[in-house]
Coordinates of C-alpha atoms in Angstrom, one line a residue:
Chain F
M22 CA -9.1 155.9 78.2
A23 CA -9.7 157.0 74.8
E24 CA -11.1 155.2 72.1
P25 CA -9.7 153.9 69.0
L26 CA -9.9 156.0 66.6
S27 CA -11.2 153.2 64.2
P28 CA -11.9 150.1 65.0
G29 CA -9.4 148.5 62.4
L30 CA -6.4 151.1 62.9
A31 CA -6.0 151.0 66.0
P32 CA -4.4 147.5 67.0
R33 CA -1.9 147.7 64.3
R34 CA -0.6 151.2 65.9
Y35 CA -0.7 149.6 69.1
T36 CA 1.3 146.3 68.8
E37 CA 3.6 145.6 65.2
P38 CA 1.8 143.7 62.6
R39 CA 1.9 140.0 62.8
W40 CA 4.2 138.9 60.4
L41 CA 7.0 141.2 62.1
R42 CA 6.3 140.1 65.3
W43 CA 6.9 137.0 64.3
L44 CA 9.8 137.6 62.1
L45 CA 11.2 139.7 65.2
I46 CA 11.0 136.2 67.4
C47 CA 12.1 133.9 64.8
I48 CA 15.5 136.6 64.8
A49 CA 15.2 136.5 68.6
L50 CA 15.0 132.9 68.9
G51 CA 17.4 132.0 66.5
F52 CA 19.9 134.4 67.9
L53 CA 19.6 132.5 71.2
T54 CA 19.7 128.9 69.5
L55 CA 23.0 130.0 68.1
V56 CA 24.7 131.4 71.1
L57 CA 23.2 129.6 73.7
A58 CA 21.1 126.6 72.5
L59 CA 23.7 124.7 70.4
P60 CA 26.3 125.0 73.0
L61 CA 24.2 123.3 75.6
A62 CA 23.5 120.6 73.1
A63 CA 26.8 120.5 72.0
V64 CA 27.9 119.2 75.6
F65 CA 25.5 116.5 75.6
Q66 CA 26.3 115.1 72.1
E67 CA 30.0 114.9 72.6
A68 CA 29.8 113.6 76.0
F69 CA 27.7 110.2 74.6
R70 CA 29.9 110.5 71.5
Q71 CA 31.9 107.0 72.6
G72 CA 28.7 105.5 74.3
W73 CA 27.8 105.0 77.7
R74 CA 30.8 103.1 78.9
V75 CA 33.3 105.8 78.1
Y76 CA 31.0 108.2 79.7
L77 CA 30.4 106.5 83.1
E78 CA 34.2 105.4 83.1
S79 CA 35.2 109.0 82.8
F80 CA 33.9 109.8 86.3
L81 CA 35.2 106.4 88.0
D82 CA 39.1 107.5 87.3
P83 CA 40.4 108.4 90.4
S84 CA 42.0 111.7 89.0
A85 CA 38.0 112.6 88.3
L86 CA 36.6 111.4 91.7
A87 CA 39.0 113.6 93.5
A88 CA 38.5 116.1 91.7
I89 CA 34.4 115.8 92.4
R90 CA 35.9 115.6 96.1
L91 CA 38.3 118.7 96.4
T92 CA 34.9 120.9 94.5
L93 CA 32.5 119.6 96.8
W94 CA 35.0 120.2 99.9
V95 CA 35.6 123.7 98.4
T96 CA 31.7 124.4 97.9
A97 CA 31.1 123.5 101.6
I98 CA 33.5 125.5 103.0
A99 CA 32.9 128.8 101.0
V100 CA 29.5 128.8 100.7
P101 CA 28.4 129.0 104.2
V102 CA 31.0 131.7 105.1
N103 CA 29.9 133.9 102.1
A104 CA 26.2 133.0 103.4
L105 CA 27.0 134.3 106.8
F106 CA 28.7 137.6 105.4
G107 CA 25.9 138.2 103.1
I108 CA 23.2 137.8 106.4
A109 CA 25.7 140.2 108.7
A110 CA 26.0 142.7 105.5
A111 CA 22.6 142.9 104.8
W112 CA 21.6 143.4 108.2
L113 CA 23.9 146.5 108.3
M114 CA 23.5 147.6 105.0
A115 CA 19.2 147.3 104.7
R116 CA 18.7 148.6 108.5
F117 CA 21.4 151.2 109.1
R118 CA 22.6 154.4 107.9
F119 CA 26.5 155.6 108.6
R120 CA 29.1 157.0 107.3
G121 CA 31.4 155.4 104.8
K122 CA 28.0 153.1 103.6
T123 CA 28.5 153.7 99.8
L124 CA 32.1 153.2 100.0
L125 CA 31.8 149.7 101.5
V126 CA 29.1 148.4 99.1
A127 CA 31.3 149.4 96.2
L128 CA 33.9 147.2 98.4
I129 CA 31.6 144.4 98.6
D130 CA 31.0 144.7 94.8
L131 CA 34.3 144.5 93.7
P132 CA 34.8 141.2 93.1
F133 CA 32.1 141.2 90.5
S134 CA 34.6 144.1 88.5
V135 CA 37.6 142.0 88.9
S136 CA 38.6 139.6 86.4
P137 CA 39.1 136.6 87.9
I138 CA 43.0 135.9 86.4
V139 CA 43.6 139.2 88.5
A140 CA 42.0 137.8 91.6
G141 CA 44.3 134.9 91.2
L142 CA 47.6 136.9 90.6
M143 CA 46.4 139.0 94.0
L144 CA 46.5 135.8 96.1
V145 CA 50.0 134.5 94.2
L146 CA 51.0 138.0 95.0
L147 CA 49.8 137.6 98.9
F148 CA 50.8 134.3 99.5
G149 CA 53.5 133.8 97.0
S150 CA 57.3 132.5 98.0
Q151 CA 58.5 136.1 97.6
S152 CA 56.1 138.3 99.9
L153 CA 56.7 138.5 103.5
L154 CA 53.3 136.6 104.0
G155 CA 54.6 133.8 102.2
N156 CA 58.5 133.5 104.1
W157 CA 56.2 133.3 107.1
L158 CA 53.9 130.6 106.2
R159 CA 56.8 128.4 104.8
E160 CA 58.5 128.7 107.8
A161 CA 55.6 127.4 109.6
N162 CA 55.1 124.8 107.3
L163 CA 51.7 126.0 105.9
Q164 CA 51.3 125.9 101.6
V165 CA 48.4 128.0 100.8
L166 CA 49.6 128.5 97.3
F167 CA 49.4 125.3 95.0
A168 CA 47.1 123.8 97.7
V169 CA 43.6 123.4 99.1
P170 CA 43.2 127.0 101.0
G171 CA 44.6 128.5 98.0
I172 CA 41.7 127.3 95.8
V173 CA 39.4 128.2 98.8
L174 CA 40.3 131.7 99.0
A175 CA 40.0 132.3 95.3
T176 CA 36.4 130.9 95.7
L177 CA 35.5 132.9 98.4
F178 CA 36.6 135.8 96.6
V179 CA 34.7 135.3 93.6
T180 CA 31.5 134.5 95.4
F181 CA 31.8 136.8 97.9
P182 CA 28.9 139.6 96.9
F183 CA 26.4 137.0 95.7
V184 CA 24.4 136.6 98.8
A185 CA 24.7 140.1 100.0
R186 CA 23.8 141.4 96.6
E187 CA 20.4 139.1 96.8
L188 CA 19.5 140.5 100.6
I189 CA 20.4 143.8 100.6
P190 CA 17.6 145.0 98.3
L191 CA 15.1 142.1 99.7
M192 CA 15.4 143.2 103.4
Q193 CA 15.2 147.1 101.8
Q194 CA 11.9 146.2 100.5
Q195 CA 10.7 144.4 103.8
G196 CA 11.1 147.4 106.0
T197 CA 11.5 147.2 109.6
E198 CA 8.2 147.7 111.1
E199 CA 7.5 143.6 111.9
E200 CA 11.2 143.9 113.6
E201 CA 10.6 146.9 115.3
A202 CA 7.0 145.2 116.7
A203 CA 8.7 142.1 117.5
L204 CA 11.3 144.7 120.0
L205 CA 8.4 146.5 121.0
L206 CA 6.8 143.1 122.6
G207 CA 9.8 142.5 124.5
A208 CA 11.8 139.9 122.1
N209 CA 15.4 140.1 122.1
G210 CA 17.6 140.3 119.4
W211 CA 18.2 136.8 118.5
Q212 CA 14.6 136.1 119.3
M213 CA 13.6 138.5 116.5
F214 CA 16.2 137.8 114.3
W215 CA 15.5 134.1 114.1
R216 CA 11.4 134.2 114.3
I217 CA 11.3 137.3 112.2
T218 CA 14.2 138.2 109.9
M219 CA 15.2 134.7 109.1
P220 CA 11.4 133.5 107.7
N221 CA 11.2 136.8 105.8
I222 CA 14.2 136.5 104.0
R223 CA 14.7 132.6 103.7
W224 CA 13.9 132.6 100.2
G225 CA 16.6 135.0 99.1
L226 CA 18.7 133.7 101.4
L227 CA 18.4 129.9 99.6
Y228 CA 18.7 131.9 96.2
G229 CA 22.0 133.8 97.2
V230 CA 23.4 130.4 98.3
V231 CA 22.1 128.7 94.9
L232 CA 24.1 131.6 92.8
S233 CA 26.9 131.3 95.1
A234 CA 27.3 127.7 95.0
A235 CA 27.0 127.2 91.2
R236 CA 29.7 129.6 91.0
A237 CA 32.2 128.2 93.5
M238 CA 31.6 124.7 91.8
G239 CA 32.3 126.1 88.4
E240 CA 35.0 128.8 89.0
F241 CA 38.0 128.3 86.8
G242 CA 40.4 131.3 85.9
A243 CA 41.2 132.6 89.5
V244 CA 41.4 128.6 90.7
S245 CA 43.8 127.6 87.7
V246 CA 46.3 130.6 88.9
V247 CA 46.4 129.5 92.6
S248 CA 46.1 125.6 92.0
G249 CA 48.9 124.5 90.5
H250 CA 47.0 121.7 88.6
I251 CA 48.6 119.1 90.5
R252 CA 46.7 115.7 89.6
G253 CA 44.5 114.0 92.0
A254 CA 45.3 116.7 94.6
T255 CA 44.8 120.1 93.9
N256 CA 42.2 120.4 90.5
T257 CA 38.8 120.9 90.9
I258 CA 36.2 119.8 88.3
P259 CA 36.6 122.6 86.0
L260 CA 40.5 122.3 86.2
H261 CA 40.2 118.3 85.6
V262 CA 37.9 119.3 82.3
E263 CA 40.4 121.4 80.9
I264 CA 43.2 118.5 81.3
L265 CA 41.4 116.4 79.8
Y266 CA 40.4 118.5 76.8
N267 CA 44.4 119.5 76.3
D268 CA 45.0 115.7 76.4
Y269 CA 42.6 115.3 73.4
R270 CA 40.2 113.0 75.3
F271 CA 37.4 115.1 74.3
S272 CA 34.6 112.4 75.1
S273 CA 35.6 112.3 78.9
A274 CA 36.1 115.8 79.0
F275 CA 32.7 116.6 78.3
A276 CA 31.1 113.5 79.9
V277 CA 32.7 115.4 83.4
A278 CA 31.6 118.8 81.9
S279 CA 27.9 117.4 81.6
L280 CA 27.7 116.9 85.4
L281 CA 28.5 120.5 86.0
T282 CA 26.0 121.2 83.2
L283 CA 23.3 119.2 84.8
L284 CA 24.1 120.9 87.8
A285 CA 23.6 124.4 86.4
L286 CA 20.3 123.4 84.6
L287 CA 19.5 122.1 88.1
S288 CA 20.2 125.7 89.5
L289 CA 18.3 127.5 86.8
V290 CA 15.2 125.2 87.7
L291 CA 15.8 126.0 91.5
K292 CA 16.0 130.0 90.6
A293 CA 12.9 130.2 88.8
W294 CA 11.2 128.1 91.3
L295 CA 12.6 130.4 94.0
E296 CA 11.9 133.6 92.3
W297 CA 8.3 132.7 92.2
K298 CA 8.5 132.0 96.0
I299 CA 9.8 135.6 96.6
T300 CA 7.3 137.2 94.5
R301 CA 4.5 135.4 96.5
D302 CA 5.9 135.9 99.7
Q303 CA 6.2 139.8 98.5
D304 CA 2.6 139.7 97.6
A305 CA 1.7 138.2 100.9
H306 CA 3.2 141.1 102.8
T307 CA 1.6 143.9 100.6
R308 CA -1.4 142.4 101.1
D309 CA -1.1 141.8 105.1
A310 CA 0.3 145.5 105.0
L311 CA -2.9 146.7 102.9
D312 CA -5.3 144.7 105.4
G313 CA -3.3 146.1 108.3
A314 CA -3.5 149.4 107.1
A315 CA -7.4 149.4 107.1
T316 CA -7.7 147.8 110.0
G317 CA -5.0 148.2 112.4
T318 CA -5.2 152.1 112.5
Q319 CA -8.1 151.6 114.6
P320 CA -7.4 152.0 118.7
Chain Y
M1 CA 22.8 140.2 90.0
T2 CA 20.7 138.9 87.8
R3 CA 17.8 141.6 88.9
S4 CA 18.4 144.9 88.5
N5 CA 18.8 146.2 92.1
P6 CA 18.1 149.8 93.5
S7 CA 21.3 151.2 95.0
P8 CA 21.4 150.3 99.1
A9 CA 23.1 153.8 99.9
S10 CA 19.9 155.5 98.3
A11 CA 17.2 153.8 100.4
P12 CA 16.3 155.6 103.7
S13 CA 16.5 153.4 106.5
P14 CA 13.8 154.1 108.9
A15 CA 15.8 152.8 111.7
T16 CA 17.9 155.4 112.6
T17 CA 17.1 159.1 113.8
K18 CA 19.3 161.7 111.4
R19 CA 21.3 163.2 114.1
G20 CA 25.5 163.4 114.8
F21 CA 27.2 160.1 113.5
A22 CA 28.3 159.5 117.1
T23 CA 25.0 160.6 118.8
Q24 CA 22.5 158.3 116.7
R25 CA 20.2 156.2 118.9
R26 CA 19.2 152.9 116.8
V27 CA 16.1 151.1 117.6
L28 CA 17.1 147.6 116.0
P29 CA 19.9 145.9 117.4
G30 CA 23.5 144.7 115.9
F31 CA 24.6 147.6 114.7
A32 CA 28.3 147.0 116.1
L33 CA 28.4 143.3 115.5
T34 CA 27.2 143.3 111.6
L35 CA 29.5 146.3 111.0
G36 CA 32.4 144.6 113.0
Y37 CA 31.8 141.4 111.3
T38 CA 31.5 142.6 107.2
L39 CA 34.7 145.0 108.0
F40 CA 36.7 142.0 108.9
C41 CA 35.2 140.1 106.2
V42 CA 35.7 142.5 103.8
S43 CA 39.1 143.5 105.0
L44 CA 40.2 140.2 104.6
V45 CA 38.6 138.9 101.7
V46 CA 38.7 141.7 99.3
L47 CA 40.7 144.8 101.0
L48 CA 44.0 142.9 101.8
P49 CA 44.5 141.2 98.3
T50 CA 43.8 144.2 96.3
V51 CA 45.6 146.4 98.7
V52 CA 48.7 144.1 98.2
L53 CA 48.3 143.8 94.5
L54 CA 48.7 147.7 94.4
W55 CA 51.4 147.9 96.8
K56 CA 53.4 145.2 94.9
T57 CA 53.3 147.7 91.9
A58 CA 54.5 150.6 93.5
T59 CA 57.6 148.4 94.8
Y60 CA 58.7 148.1 91.2
P61 CA 60.7 150.7 89.4
I62 CA 58.6 152.9 87.2
D63 CA 60.7 152.1 83.6
A64 CA 60.1 148.4 84.3
L65 CA 56.1 148.6 85.2
W66 CA 55.9 150.7 81.8
S67 CA 58.0 148.6 79.6
A68 CA 55.7 145.7 80.5
V69 CA 52.3 147.6 80.1
S70 CA 53.5 148.6 77.0
S71 CA 55.4 145.8 75.2
P72 CA 53.9 145.2 71.5
R73 CA 52.6 142.0 73.1
A74 CA 50.6 143.5 75.7
L75 CA 49.4 146.5 73.5
A76 CA 48.2 143.6 71.0
S77 CA 46.4 141.9 74.0
Y78 CA 44.7 145.2 74.7
R79 CA 43.5 146.0 71.3
L80 CA 42.2 142.1 71.1
T81 CA 40.5 142.4 74.1
V82 CA 38.9 145.7 74.1
G83 CA 38.0 145.1 70.7
A84 CA 36.3 142.1 71.2
A85 CA 34.4 143.1 74.3
L86 CA 33.2 146.2 72.5
A87 CA 31.9 144.2 69.7
A88 CA 30.1 141.9 71.9
A89 CA 28.8 144.2 74.2
S90 CA 27.4 146.0 71.0
V91 CA 26.0 143.2 69.1
N92 CA 24.4 142.0 72.7
A93 CA 23.1 145.5 73.6
I94 CA 20.9 145.1 70.3
M95 CA 19.9 141.6 70.1
G96 CA 19.8 140.9 73.6
S97 CA 17.1 143.9 74.0
L98 CA 15.2 142.7 71.1
V99 CA 15.0 139.0 73.4
A100 CA 13.8 140.9 76.3
W101 CA 11.5 142.9 74.1
C102 CA 10.3 139.5 72.4
L103 CA 10.1 137.8 76.4
V104 CA 7.9 140.7 77.4
R105 CA 5.6 142.0 74.8
Y106 CA 5.1 138.8 72.6
S107 CA 3.7 135.5 73.7
F108 CA 4.9 132.6 71.8
P109 CA 5.3 128.4 73.1
G110 CA 8.3 127.7 74.6
K111 CA 8.5 131.5 76.3
R112 CA 9.2 130.4 79.9
L113 CA 11.6 128.1 78.9
V114 CA 13.5 130.5 76.9
D115 CA 13.3 133.0 79.5
S116 CA 15.2 130.3 82.1
L117 CA 17.8 130.0 79.4
V118 CA 18.9 133.1 79.1
D119 CA 20.3 133.0 82.3
L120 CA 22.6 129.8 81.0
P121 CA 25.8 131.7 80.7
F122 CA 25.5 133.1 84.4
A123 CA 25.0 129.2 85.8
L124 CA 27.2 127.3 83.1
P125 CA 31.2 127.0 84.5
T126 CA 33.1 129.6 82.2
A127 CA 35.6 126.4 81.0
I128 CA 32.3 124.5 80.0
S129 CA 31.1 127.1 77.8
G130 CA 34.6 127.6 76.5
I131 CA 34.6 123.7 75.6
A132 CA 30.8 123.9 74.0
L133 CA 31.2 126.8 72.0
T134 CA 34.6 125.3 70.4
A135 CA 32.4 122.0 69.6
V136 CA 29.9 123.6 67.9
Y137 CA 32.1 126.2 66.2
A138 CA 35.4 124.8 65.6
P139 CA 36.5 123.9 61.8
T140 CA 35.2 120.0 62.4
G141 CA 32.4 121.3 64.6
W142 CA 28.4 121.4 63.9
L143 CA 28.5 124.7 62.0
G144 CA 32.1 125.0 62.0
R145 CA 32.4 122.6 59.2
Y146 CA 29.9 124.8 57.2
L147 CA 31.4 128.4 58.2
E148 CA 34.5 127.2 57.4
P149 CA 34.1 127.0 53.7
L150 CA 32.2 130.0 53.1
G151 CA 35.7 132.0 54.0
V152 CA 34.0 132.5 57.9
P153 CA 36.3 130.4 60.4
V154 CA 35.0 131.0 63.6
A155 CA 37.1 129.2 66.1
F156 CA 40.7 130.5 66.7
T157 CA 39.9 133.8 65.3
P158 CA 39.2 137.2 67.1
L159 CA 35.4 136.2 66.2
G160 CA 35.8 133.3 67.9
I161 CA 36.9 134.9 71.1
T162 CA 33.7 137.8 69.9
L163 CA 30.9 134.8 70.3
A164 CA 32.7 133.8 73.4
L165 CA 31.9 137.2 74.9
L166 CA 28.7 137.4 73.1
F167 CA 27.8 134.2 75.2
V168 CA 28.8 135.4 78.7
G169 CA 27.5 139.0 78.1
L170 CA 23.9 138.5 77.0
P171 CA 22.0 137.8 80.3
F172 CA 23.4 141.2 81.4
V173 CA 21.4 143.0 78.6
V174 CA 18.5 140.7 78.8
R175 CA 18.3 140.9 82.5
A176 CA 18.9 145.1 82.3
V177 CA 16.4 145.3 79.7
Q178 CA 13.4 143.4 80.8
P179 CA 12.3 145.3 83.6
A180 CA 12.4 148.6 81.8
V181 CA 10.2 146.8 78.9
S182 CA 7.7 146.0 81.7
D183 CA 7.6 149.4 83.0
L184 CA 7.0 151.7 79.8
D185 CA 3.9 153.2 80.7
P186 CA 1.1 152.7 78.2
A187 CA -0.1 156.0 78.7
M188 CA 2.7 157.4 76.3
E189 CA 2.0 154.7 73.4
E190 CA -1.9 155.7 73.7
A191 CA -0.7 159.1 73.5
A192 CA 1.8 158.7 70.6
V193 CA -0.9 156.8 68.7
I194 CA -3.6 159.4 69.5
L195 CA -1.6 162.2 68.3
G196 CA -1.1 160.5 65.0
A197 CA 2.3 158.7 65.0
S198 CA 2.7 155.5 62.7
R199 CA 3.9 152.3 65.0
A200 CA 7.3 153.0 63.2
Q201 CA 7.5 156.4 65.1
T202 CA 6.0 155.4 68.6
L203 CA 8.5 152.5 68.5
F204 CA 11.7 155.3 67.9
R205 CA 10.7 158.3 68.9
V206 CA 8.6 157.4 71.9
L207 CA 9.7 154.0 73.3
L208 CA 13.2 153.4 72.0
P209 CA 14.7 156.6 74.6
Q210 CA 13.0 155.2 77.3
L211 CA 15.0 151.8 76.9
L212 CA 18.2 153.5 76.3
P213 CA 19.6 153.8 79.8
A214 CA 18.8 150.3 80.8
M215 CA 20.2 149.2 77.1
F216 CA 23.5 151.3 77.9
T217 CA 23.6 149.7 81.2
G218 CA 23.3 146.1 80.3
F219 CA 26.0 147.1 77.4
T220 CA 28.6 148.7 80.3
M221 CA 28.0 145.3 82.5
A222 CA 28.2 142.7 79.5
F223 CA 31.4 144.8 78.2
A224 CA 32.9 144.9 81.6
R225 CA 32.7 141.2 82.1
G226 CA 33.9 140.7 78.6
L227 CA 37.4 142.7 79.5
G228 CA 38.1 140.2 82.3
E229 CA 36.7 137.1 81.0
Y230 CA 39.1 133.7 80.6
G231 CA 37.8 130.5 80.9
S232 CA 34.6 130.7 78.2
V233 CA 37.6 132.7 75.8
I234 CA 40.8 130.6 75.7
F235 CA 39.5 127.2 74.4
I236 CA 38.2 129.0 71.4
A237 CA 40.4 131.9 71.3
G238 CA 43.8 129.8 69.7
N239 CA 45.8 131.8 72.2
M240 CA 48.6 132.9 69.5
P241 CA 50.6 135.6 70.7
M242 CA 50.0 139.0 69.1
K243 CA 47.0 137.8 67.0
T244 CA 44.8 136.1 69.4
E245 CA 46.2 136.3 73.1
I246 CA 43.9 138.0 75.8
T247 CA 44.8 140.5 78.2
S248 CA 44.1 137.4 80.9
L249 CA 45.9 134.9 79.5
L250 CA 49.1 137.5 79.4
I251 CA 49.0 137.7 82.7
I252 CA 49.4 134.1 83.3
T253 CA 51.9 133.5 80.6
R254 CA 53.8 136.1 82.5
L255 CA 53.4 134.4 85.8
E256 CA 54.7 131.0 84.6
Q257 CA 57.7 132.6 83.1
F258 CA 58.0 133.7 86.9
D259 CA 57.9 137.3 85.5
Y260 CA 55.9 138.9 88.2
A261 CA 56.9 142.6 87.7
G262 CA 55.4 142.2 84.3
A263 CA 52.2 140.2 85.5
T264 CA 51.6 142.8 88.2
A265 CA 51.7 145.6 86.2
I266 CA 49.6 144.4 83.6
G267 CA 47.4 142.8 86.5
A268 CA 47.3 146.6 88.1
A269 CA 46.4 148.2 84.8
M270 CA 43.6 145.6 84.3
L271 CA 42.3 146.5 87.8
L272 CA 42.6 150.3 87.7
A273 CA 40.7 150.0 83.9
S274 CA 37.7 147.7 85.8
L275 CA 37.5 150.3 88.4
G276 CA 37.8 153.4 86.3
L277 CA 34.5 151.7 84.2
L278 CA 32.7 151.0 87.2
L279 CA 33.4 154.7 88.2
S280 CA 32.3 156.0 85.2
M281 CA 29.6 154.3 84.8
N282 CA 28.2 155.1 88.1
A283 CA 29.2 159.0 87.4
L284 CA 26.8 158.7 84.1
Q285 CA 24.0 156.7 85.8
W286 CA 24.1 159.9 88.7
W287 CA 24.5 162.3 85.8
W288 CA 21.4 160.6 84.0
T289 CA 19.2 160.9 86.8
A290 CA 20.0 164.3 87.8
R291 CA 19.0 165.3 84.5
G292 CA 15.4 163.4 85.4
G293 CA 16.0 160.5 82.9
R294 CA 15.1 157.0 84.0
V295 CA 17.6 154.2 84.9

């Protein structure tokens, strides 16, 4: 590396002058305050504006309780389904090469680029009373639209790629040596999966689950199109917040909103922790691989 | 989604030998099982609804579709949606890159907290962001009450819509640019200094060109997200037809009027627009990589 030309000149040229550095930091933080921090603070300030009593009573309202129950149910169905799909898709994408793979990846990613309203519209067209399937469902006395199954389907659609998107790059990076070794040593497919693959991807899987759970609980647009807004029956927490807000019951709306906000903050903390875990596991992996390369080549 | 992922299709997979499709020998088990299950899920959850939307569109007469897509109210909503999304993505491309630069290059108190907070728009339900932004920027809100007398009404104007899209798009830019800033090769900067460049010259002629592809990726993702955004916008938008009505809301209005042809036509137009955007972004990135630039 070259010596600095003159001791006094070099640091100034390698980075910005001190005043400019702090000016840039202040501009960045100011922007983040205006766009992110103030709205976040506003949720809690508005929630407690009328005191603790109103805050707590907002949760005891039967329709609030029903909304919380429904949201938990929908999340409990959508997240495991998507996790199972994510594991299968990641195994397929990271371990095999086949024709049409790029197209399949694009299809898995499609829900990211479709507006949630268009997603809801698709379900209305698929299950609505004017469609073939809708007629058949009506004769079978099954209600999908404006009922819980529709909400579950809409949530499944919008959270579809989350787990797969997390696991595909992780599994690609980890490579196949360990799994091949397990097979060579006589493990069958399931033994290899449970003893090698799952322990390797567990943090990434949990990370994807956290992301899709956060999205499942908070989905608004797609669910709002298919739910029909029936109070106490087909309202999830975000829809309940919308109704309270439109009824000018601001404190209650923000109180219920603060519950989801706390969950969002919790998911950010979990995310930071899991990212740290994943990097640590990967470092350990690389170290093992280097050790293996240094010692394992000897017969 | 929050981290930049390498394209899964391009990475080599050592588990298969490169022979004909039918005669490939696969070392690892589970190809048929996972392929079948993935195809089943994708067809049911993604493909079927998408095909139904396009198929339904095709069943309506073309002039009904055209009049729905090109009605003055629809045109006004496209102008508003595209304009606000473009404006928000442009501001985000600059401010988000600045945030990413500060987070990677400088150290300041609370940096890790700020770094985690950037992901808030990903984690916070959109409806909550909508009412929270309205609480801050409405004429009676924390900042709105000072902005209103200055002649800058934010809530219930296109500016408010842009602000909401600024909120939802920010993490896309920061998370796209951050790895690019950390990957900058210090040798380039040293070479520029040794060759006598000032800091400003190094910044604008050496560093910025290397960051542009990442900034562009973040810009496009924020723009695409802004086009389809609904929850965070409708509370702050005011939702006046022809003035502050976004396209997503127009679809809902048409559905509530039982105008299925209108809703389907505009929905299909939005779907095709976002697919076109996705395709052209991939093509552009491919072209960029083919030219030897870094993406």
